[in-house]
XYZ file of C-alpha atoms in Angstrom:
151
model
C -152.047 -89.826 -158.612
C -148.794 -88.409 -159.955
C -145.662 -88.451 -157.902
C -142.662 -86.236 -158.285
C -139.809 -88.515 -159.256
C -136.679 -86.902 -160.546
C -134.723 -88.727 -163.216
C -130.974 -88.958 -162.743
C -129.101 -86.145 -164.471
C -126.338 -87.171 -166.889
C -123.565 -84.637 -167.422
C -120.615 -85.176 -169.748
C -117.659 -82.861 -169.314
C -113.896 -82.589 -169.658
C -111.964 -84.631 -167.132
C -110.271 -82.446 -164.513
C -107.523 -83.130 -161.996
C -110.051 -83.395 -159.175
C -111.457 -86.492 -160.993
C -108.241 -88.464 -160.519
C -109.582 -90.804 -157.823
C -112.813 -91.460 -159.728
C -111.075 -92.292 -163.021
C -108.484 -94.424 -161.223
C -111.361 -96.363 -159.672
C -112.930 -96.840 -163.110
C -109.632 -98.167 -164.460
C -109.452 -100.634 -161.559
C -113.001 -101.788 -162.287
C -111.791 -103.162 -165.632
C -108.578 -104.490 -164.036
C -106.147 -101.897 -165.364
C -103.394 -101.374 -162.780
C -103.455 -97.571 -162.965
C -102.320 -95.442 -160.055
C -103.588 -91.974 -159.150
C -100.190 -90.603 -160.197
C -100.413 -92.171 -163.647
C -103.992 -90.996 -164.101
C -103.011 -87.475 -163.016
C -100.335 -87.495 -165.756
C -102.863 -88.694 -168.343
C -105.365 -86.017 -167.361
C -102.679 -83.323 -167.539
C -101.456 -84.607 -170.921
C -104.977 -84.530 -172.348
C -105.452 -80.967 -171.087
C -102.205 -79.851 -172.755
C -102.744 -81.499 -176.139
C -105.024 -80.423 -178.964
C -104.832 -83.998 -180.268
C -106.146 -85.656 -177.097
C -109.327 -85.508 -175.070
C -110.494 -87.056 -171.829
C -114.141 -86.856 -170.790
C -116.093 -88.078 -167.797
C -119.792 -88.771 -167.453
C -121.505 -87.974 -164.177
C -124.862 -89.150 -162.932
C -126.102 -86.931 -160.139
C -122.573 -85.539 -159.594
C -120.904 -88.986 -159.389
C -118.362 -89.923 -162.084
C -119.662 -93.159 -163.601
C -117.828 -93.305 -166.932
C -114.787 -92.042 -168.790
C -113.638 -91.701 -172.371
C -110.130 -91.064 -173.666
C -109.391 -90.027 -177.262
C -106.150 -89.520 -179.174
C -105.594 -88.488 -182.799
C -103.292 -91.001 -184.496
C -101.725 -91.489 -187.895
C -99.804 -94.450 -189.303
C -97.972 -95.494 -192.436
C -100.594 -98.169 -193.021
C -103.374 -95.590 -193.063
C -102.135 -92.121 -194.021
C -105.425 -90.440 -193.118
C -105.713 -89.324 -189.527
C -107.912 -91.394 -187.232
C -109.009 -90.980 -183.645
C -108.267 -93.825 -181.287
C -110.445 -94.469 -178.285
C -107.833 -95.049 -175.604
C -110.367 -95.767 -172.890
C -114.107 -96.207 -172.651
C -115.248 -97.397 -169.261
C -118.755 -97.286 -167.829
C -119.124 -98.318 -164.205
C -120.722 -101.759 -164.088
C -123.702 -100.469 -162.104
C -124.522 -97.993 -164.909
C -124.080 -100.175 -167.987
C -127.098 -100.472 -170.219
C -128.240 -96.904 -169.505
C -126.974 -95.416 -172.788
C -123.969 -93.663 -171.242
C -121.406 -95.455 -173.428
C -123.440 -94.662 -176.537
C -123.635 -90.983 -175.565
C -119.879 -90.852 -174.987
C -119.234 -92.449 -178.379
C -121.543 -89.965 -180.089
C -119.418 -87.194 -178.595
C -116.267 -89.072 -179.646
C -117.468 -89.125 -183.257
C -118.101 -85.388 -183.221
C -114.745 -84.641 -181.596
C -112.956 -86.866 -184.111
C -114.590 -85.102 -187.077
C -113.802 -81.669 -185.618
C -110.147 -82.703 -185.331
C -109.870 -83.936 -188.926
C -110.277 -87.669 -188.407
C -112.136 -89.847 -190.845
C -112.164 -92.965 -188.700
C -112.717 -93.900 -185.068
C -110.631 -96.830 -183.768
C -110.889 -99.038 -180.727
C -107.940 -101.321 -180.073
C -109.106 -104.004 -177.698
C -106.723 -106.561 -176.357
C -107.713 -110.181 -176.343
C -108.360 -109.997 -172.616
C -111.279 -111.980 -171.280
C -112.818 -108.966 -169.498
C -113.036 -107.043 -172.799
C -115.029 -109.660 -174.679
C -118.337 -108.571 -173.163
C -117.935 -105.170 -174.870
C -117.561 -106.591 -178.400
C -121.319 -106.925 -179.091
C -121.826 -103.318 -177.944
C -119.200 -102.002 -180.374
C -120.582 -104.098 -183.229
C -124.145 -102.994 -182.450
C -123.207 -99.328 -182.866
C -121.366 -99.857 -186.146
C -117.770 -100.820 -185.344
C -116.244 -103.614 -187.430
C -113.550 -105.978 -186.168
C -110.353 -105.923 -188.232
C -107.454 -108.291 -187.580
C -105.377 -108.746 -184.470
C -102.948 -106.680 -182.464
C -99.404 -107.815 -181.692
C -97.093 -106.298 -179.093
C -93.755 -107.011 -177.467
C -92.619 -105.842 -174.070
C -89.193 -104.220 -174.027
């Protein structure tokens, strides 16, 4: 006997101002101390810039993931690259392919905006280490270390 079971519907779309609470919650899930005000500014900045993009993934109308992108250029690498500024999938939805789908879209967006490389700059924070095998599995290669200084 067949039963009618509906699969969850995944929708990926541009992040809008009405998503501010959902994306703030995602940031808190990975221990980033973002406020709704800061996230509102980031959403607005991504909407105003041709060199930035912020997407959310919804499952059955609930925001469960986010992706931030920014075109960057440096003296060390004169060719434009796209940096992933955030990739967060709610813990309860990890392993469902949502991160992979977001990164596929990131690759397309990066190419469309003239980038030849996609970068992820991960800090050496303990909570990030669980994502390293995922990035390596989908083709990212670890290069060096990052240094910073608070001013």
